[in-house]
Amino acid sequence: MKYQNDLILRAAKGEITERVPVWVMRQAGRILPEYRAIRASISGFKELVETPELASEVTIQPVDILGVDAAIIFSDILVIPEAMGCIYEMEEKVGPRFPNPIRTESDINKLVIPDPEDKLKYVLDAVRLTVKNLHGRVPVIGFAGAPFTILAYMIEGKGSKTFSETKKFLYTEPVLAHKILEKITLTTISYLKAKVDAGAAMLQLFDSWAGILSPSQYTEFAMPYISRICDSASVPITVFSKGAFFALEEINQTSCNTIGLDWTLDPKKVREIIGFDKTLQGNLDPCLLYSSDKKIVTETISMLKSFGGNKHIANLGHGVYPDTSPEKVKLFIDTIKNYRF
């Protein structure tokens, strides 16, 4: 497919671009009044995720309003465990909760590897509808949670600062942990392939809880599965392992095209570690967007300079926070779009 704006695809492939492309993690929703209006008219988050027309509408909103260089499909990483048979609920102002978290081998045996066109058809329909309605303006990014992060939610049963139940499981039941990870990986590979077939031009893996693992645990329980998913991708894929600064060399050895950086990492030092073969994504601290306009412009330009211009996709170092002003986000985006090296 030909795009009116293919900057992000070319950057992901390592090509020289006229300017640095930009999108924002969690750009679809949260900060936009237009999104909140839709949320207020329905029963809740899951209805929005599971209604393709609405999911597509809020996916396109930041392209129209903020002027980003890509649309990322509005969904949730937890649609994967739900499709496998581990149901979650989304509690307002609390977050996800699994009424029946995984505890035993019997629980694991009950998990299925679903056909994405069956159990996850609503996501794929949202991708198809979004691609159709964008008319080639910008590419669509499909995403999934990395297997360890999905496992963490399935075992913990909710979000956590420590994920101690999950880590206990890794130490006491490593064979069962790998059994779950295998099922999650096979489901994720099938799911992401279906997203590409539906029209997604790029992919991203979110390993949101990678930073709670020790380096040896990351090597054992995260990296092999991420690597397999990257190997299966037929379009550019980004790996974003938040907090896993110790794993940069391992991530670099996968077949991913882009490595996402959180705000704790210095792009220049990362380049010293991994070289210049891959594109980097990131990495402005989302909290900087609470500061003055002048500070946002100065720090955004400083960030751009630290990446060096080429093989860079500008983004925040994590998802934008819900009480951030849309005008501040747009200033961040416009500063990047107007800057030239």
PDB file of C-alpha atoms in Angstrom, residues 55-172:
ATOM      1  CA  ALA A  55     -12.160   1.687  18.352  1.00  0.00           C
ATOM      2  CA  SER A  56     -11.418   2.848  14.811  1.00  0.00           C
ATOM      3  CA  GLU A  57     -12.828   6.309  15.492  1.00  0.00           C
ATOM      4  CA  VAL A  58     -10.624   6.901  18.532  1.00  0.00           C
ATOM      5  CA  THR A  59      -7.623   5.431  16.701  1.00  0.00           C
ATOM      6  CA  ILE A  60      -7.940   8.079  13.991  1.00  0.00           C
ATOM      7  CA  GLN A  61      -8.616  10.990  16.380  1.00  0.00           C
ATOM      8  CA  PRO A  62      -4.921  11.714  17.168  1.00  0.00           C
ATOM      9  CA  VAL A  63      -4.067  11.663  13.449  1.00  0.00           C
ATOM     10  CA  ASP A  64      -6.702  14.356  12.853  1.00  0.00           C
ATOM     11  CA  ILE A  65      -6.173  16.375  16.027  1.00  0.00           C
ATOM     12  CA  LEU A  66      -2.492  15.974  16.934  1.00  0.00           C
ATOM     13  CA  GLY A  67      -0.985  15.358  13.492  1.00  0.00           C
ATOM     14  CA  VAL A  68       1.012  12.239  14.381  1.00  0.00           C
ATOM     15  CA  ASP A  69       2.790  10.217  11.699  1.00  0.00           C
ATOM     16  CA  ALA A  70       1.098   6.906  12.540  1.00  0.00           C
ATOM     17  CA  ALA A  71      -2.121   5.565  14.006  1.00  0.00           C
ATOM     18  CA  ILE A  72      -1.892   2.867  16.669  1.00  0.00           C
ATOM     19  CA  ILE A  73      -4.991   0.748  16.901  1.00  0.00           C
ATOM     20  CA  PHE A  74      -7.035   1.369  20.043  1.00  0.00           C
ATOM     21  CA  SER A  75      -7.059  -1.886  21.974  1.00  0.00           C
ATOM     22  CA  ASP A  76      -5.505  -3.486  25.046  1.00  0.00           C
ATOM     23  CA  ILE A  77      -2.712  -5.987  25.579  1.00  0.00           C
ATOM     24  CA  LEU A  78      -5.059  -8.053  27.758  1.00  0.00           C
ATOM     25  CA  VAL A  79      -7.268  -9.123  24.866  1.00  0.00           C
ATOM     26  CA  ILE A  80      -4.719 -11.938  24.426  1.00  0.00           C
ATOM     27  CA  PRO A  81      -5.253 -13.688  27.791  1.00  0.00           C
ATOM     28  CA  GLU A  82      -9.006 -13.153  27.466  1.00  0.00           C
ATOM     29  CA  ALA A  83      -9.003 -14.872  24.064  1.00  0.00           C
ATOM     30  CA  MET A  84      -7.030 -17.716  25.652  1.00  0.00           C
ATOM     31  CA  GLY A  85      -9.704 -18.155  28.314  1.00  0.00           C
ATOM     32  CA  CYS A  86      -8.339 -16.011  31.154  1.00  0.00           C
ATOM     33  CA  ILE A  87     -11.018 -13.320  31.503  1.00  0.00           C
ATOM     34  CA  TYR A  88     -10.230  -9.828  32.761  1.00  0.00           C
ATOM     35  CA  GLU A  89     -12.323  -6.931  34.009  1.00  0.00           C
ATOM     36  CA  MET A  90     -11.382  -3.268  33.775  1.00  0.00           C
ATOM     37  CA  GLU A  91     -12.190  -1.454  37.011  1.00  0.00           C
ATOM     38  CA  GLU A  92     -12.584   2.303  36.637  1.00  0.00           C
ATOM     39  CA  LYS A  93      -9.668   4.227  38.203  1.00  0.00           C
ATOM     40  CA  VAL A  94      -8.160   0.928  39.383  1.00  0.00           C
ATOM     41  CA  GLY A  95      -7.102  -0.979  36.294  1.00  0.00           C
ATOM     42  CA  PRO A  96      -7.343  -4.563  35.077  1.00  0.00           C
ATOM     43  CA  ARG A  97      -8.369  -7.416  37.337  1.00  0.00           C
ATOM     44  CA  PHE A  98      -8.490 -11.154  36.623  1.00  0.00           C
ATOM     45  CA  PRO A  99     -11.157 -12.855  38.777  1.00  0.00           C
ATOM     46  CA  ASN A 100      -9.476 -16.246  38.248  1.00  0.00           C
ATOM     47  CA  PRO A 101      -5.708 -15.819  37.897  1.00  0.00           C
ATOM     48  CA  ILE A 102      -3.521 -18.713  36.839  1.00  0.00           C
ATOM     49  CA  ARG A 103      -2.364 -20.791  39.791  1.00  0.00           C
ATOM     50  CA  THR A 104      -2.047 -24.458  38.816  1.00  0.00           C
ATOM     51  CA  GLU A 105      -1.058 -26.681  35.926  1.00  0.00           C
ATOM     52  CA  SER A 106      -4.743 -27.465  35.475  1.00  0.00           C
ATOM     53  CA  ASP A 107      -5.381 -23.745  34.928  1.00  0.00           C
ATOM     54  CA  ILE A 108      -2.652 -23.690  32.287  1.00  0.00           C
ATOM     55  CA  ASN A 109      -4.013 -26.761  30.532  1.00  0.00           C
ATOM     56  CA  LYS A 110      -7.370 -25.022  30.144  1.00  0.00           C
ATOM     57  CA  LEU A 111      -5.801 -22.146  28.210  1.00  0.00           C
ATOM     58  CA  VAL A 112      -6.433 -22.326  24.463  1.00  0.00           C
ATOM     59  CA  ILE A 113      -4.486 -21.022  21.484  1.00  0.00           C
ATOM     60  CA  PRO A 114      -7.346 -19.252  19.720  1.00  0.00           C
ATOM     61  CA  ASP A 115      -8.034 -18.501  16.091  1.00  0.00           C
ATOM     62  CA  PRO A 116      -7.676 -14.694  15.983  1.00  0.00           C
ATOM     63  CA  GLU A 117     -10.416 -14.400  13.363  1.00  0.00           C
ATOM     64  CA  ASP A 118     -12.721 -15.982  15.930  1.00  0.00           C
ATOM     65  CA  LYS A 119     -11.884 -14.742  19.405  1.00  0.00           C
ATOM     66  CA  LEU A 120     -10.177 -11.502  18.356  1.00  0.00           C
ATOM     67  CA  LYS A 121     -12.193 -10.608  15.293  1.00  0.00           C
ATOM     68  CA  TYR A 122     -13.299  -7.313  16.842  1.00  0.00           C
ATOM     69  CA  VAL A 123      -9.676  -6.093  16.925  1.00  0.00           C
ATOM     70  CA  LEU A 124      -9.011  -7.206  13.367  1.00  0.00           C
ATOM     71  CA  ASP A 125     -12.212  -5.521  12.195  1.00  0.00           C
ATOM     72  CA  ALA A 126     -11.059  -2.324  13.899  1.00  0.00           C
ATOM     73  CA  VAL A 127      -7.754  -2.542  12.014  1.00  0.00           C
ATOM     74  CA  ARG A 128      -9.518  -3.124   8.697  1.00  0.00           C
ATOM     75  CA  LEU A 129     -11.923  -0.248   9.290  1.00  0.00           C
ATOM     76  CA  THR A 130      -9.122   2.104  10.359  1.00  0.00           C
ATOM     77  CA  VAL A 131      -7.006   1.319   7.300  1.00  0.00           C
ATOM     78  CA  LYS A 132     -10.031   1.912   5.094  1.00  0.00           C
ATOM     79  CA  ASN A 133     -10.965   5.215   6.752  1.00  0.00           C
ATOM     80  CA  LEU A 134      -7.428   6.598   6.772  1.00  0.00           C
ATOM     81  CA  HIS A 135      -7.232   6.302   2.968  1.00  0.00           C
ATOM     82  CA  GLY A 136      -3.452   5.841   3.104  1.00  0.00           C
ATOM     83  CA  ARG A 137      -2.763   9.037   5.054  1.00  0.00           C
ATOM     84  CA  VAL A 138      -0.488   7.294   7.588  1.00  0.00           C
ATOM     85  CA  PRO A 139       0.374   3.690   8.470  1.00  0.00           C
ATOM     86  CA  VAL A 140      -1.417   1.756  11.203  1.00  0.00           C
ATOM     87  CA  ILE A 141       0.578   0.177  14.040  1.00  0.00           C
ATOM     88  CA  GLY A 142      -0.640  -3.085  15.523  1.00  0.00           C
ATOM     89  CA  PHE A 143       0.590  -4.106  18.958  1.00  0.00           C
ATOM     90  CA  ALA A 144       0.653  -6.816  21.578  1.00  0.00           C
ATOM     91  CA  GLY A 145       2.037  -7.316  25.036  1.00  0.00           C
ATOM     92  CA  ALA A 146       5.276  -9.266  25.205  1.00  0.00           C
ATOM     93  CA  PRO A 147       4.753 -12.768  26.619  1.00  0.00           C
ATOM     94  CA  PHE A 148       6.303 -12.140  30.036  1.00  0.00           C
ATOM     95  CA  THR A 149       4.173  -9.044  30.645  1.00  0.00           C
ATOM     96  CA  ILE A 150       1.041 -11.004  29.710  1.00  0.00           C
ATOM     97  CA  LEU A 151       2.086 -13.862  32.008  1.00  0.00           C
ATOM     98  CA  ALA A 152       2.600 -11.355  34.839  1.00  0.00           C
ATOM     99  CA  TYR A 153      -0.997 -10.162  34.607  1.00  0.00           C
ATOM    100  CA  MET A 154      -2.376 -13.693  34.277  1.00  0.00           C
ATOM    101  CA  ILE A 155      -0.602 -14.904  37.414  1.00  0.00           C
ATOM    102  CA  GLU A 156      -0.766 -11.747  39.544  1.00  0.00           C
ATOM    103  CA  GLY A 157      -4.394 -11.159  38.634  1.00  0.00           C
ATOM    104  CA  LYS A 158      -3.927  -7.385  38.603  1.00  0.00           C
ATOM    105  CA  GLY A 159      -1.349  -4.670  38.239  1.00  0.00           C
ATOM    106  CA  SER A 160       1.366  -4.547  40.876  1.00  0.00           C
ATOM    107  CA  LYS A 161       4.471  -2.606  41.855  1.00  0.00           C
ATOM    108  CA  THR A 162       6.460  -5.780  42.522  1.00  0.00           C
ATOM    109  CA  PHE A 163       4.608  -8.649  40.799  1.00  0.00           C
ATOM    110  CA  SER A 164       5.831 -10.816  43.661  1.00  0.00           C
ATOM    111  CA  GLU A 165       3.346 -13.618  42.929  1.00  0.00           C
ATOM    112  CA  THR A 166       4.643 -13.746  39.378  1.00  0.00           C
ATOM    113  CA  LYS A 167       8.303 -13.774  40.378  1.00  0.00           C
ATOM    114  CA  LYS A 168       7.591 -16.438  42.996  1.00  0.00           C
ATOM    115  CA  PHE A 169       6.024 -18.527  40.237  1.00  0.00           C
ATOM    116  CA  LEU A 170       9.134 -18.134  38.055  1.00  0.00           C
ATOM    117  CA  TYR A 171      11.346 -19.334  40.905  1.00  0.00           C
ATOM    118  CA  THR A 172       9.140 -22.174  42.144  1.00  0.00           C
TER     119      THR A 172
END
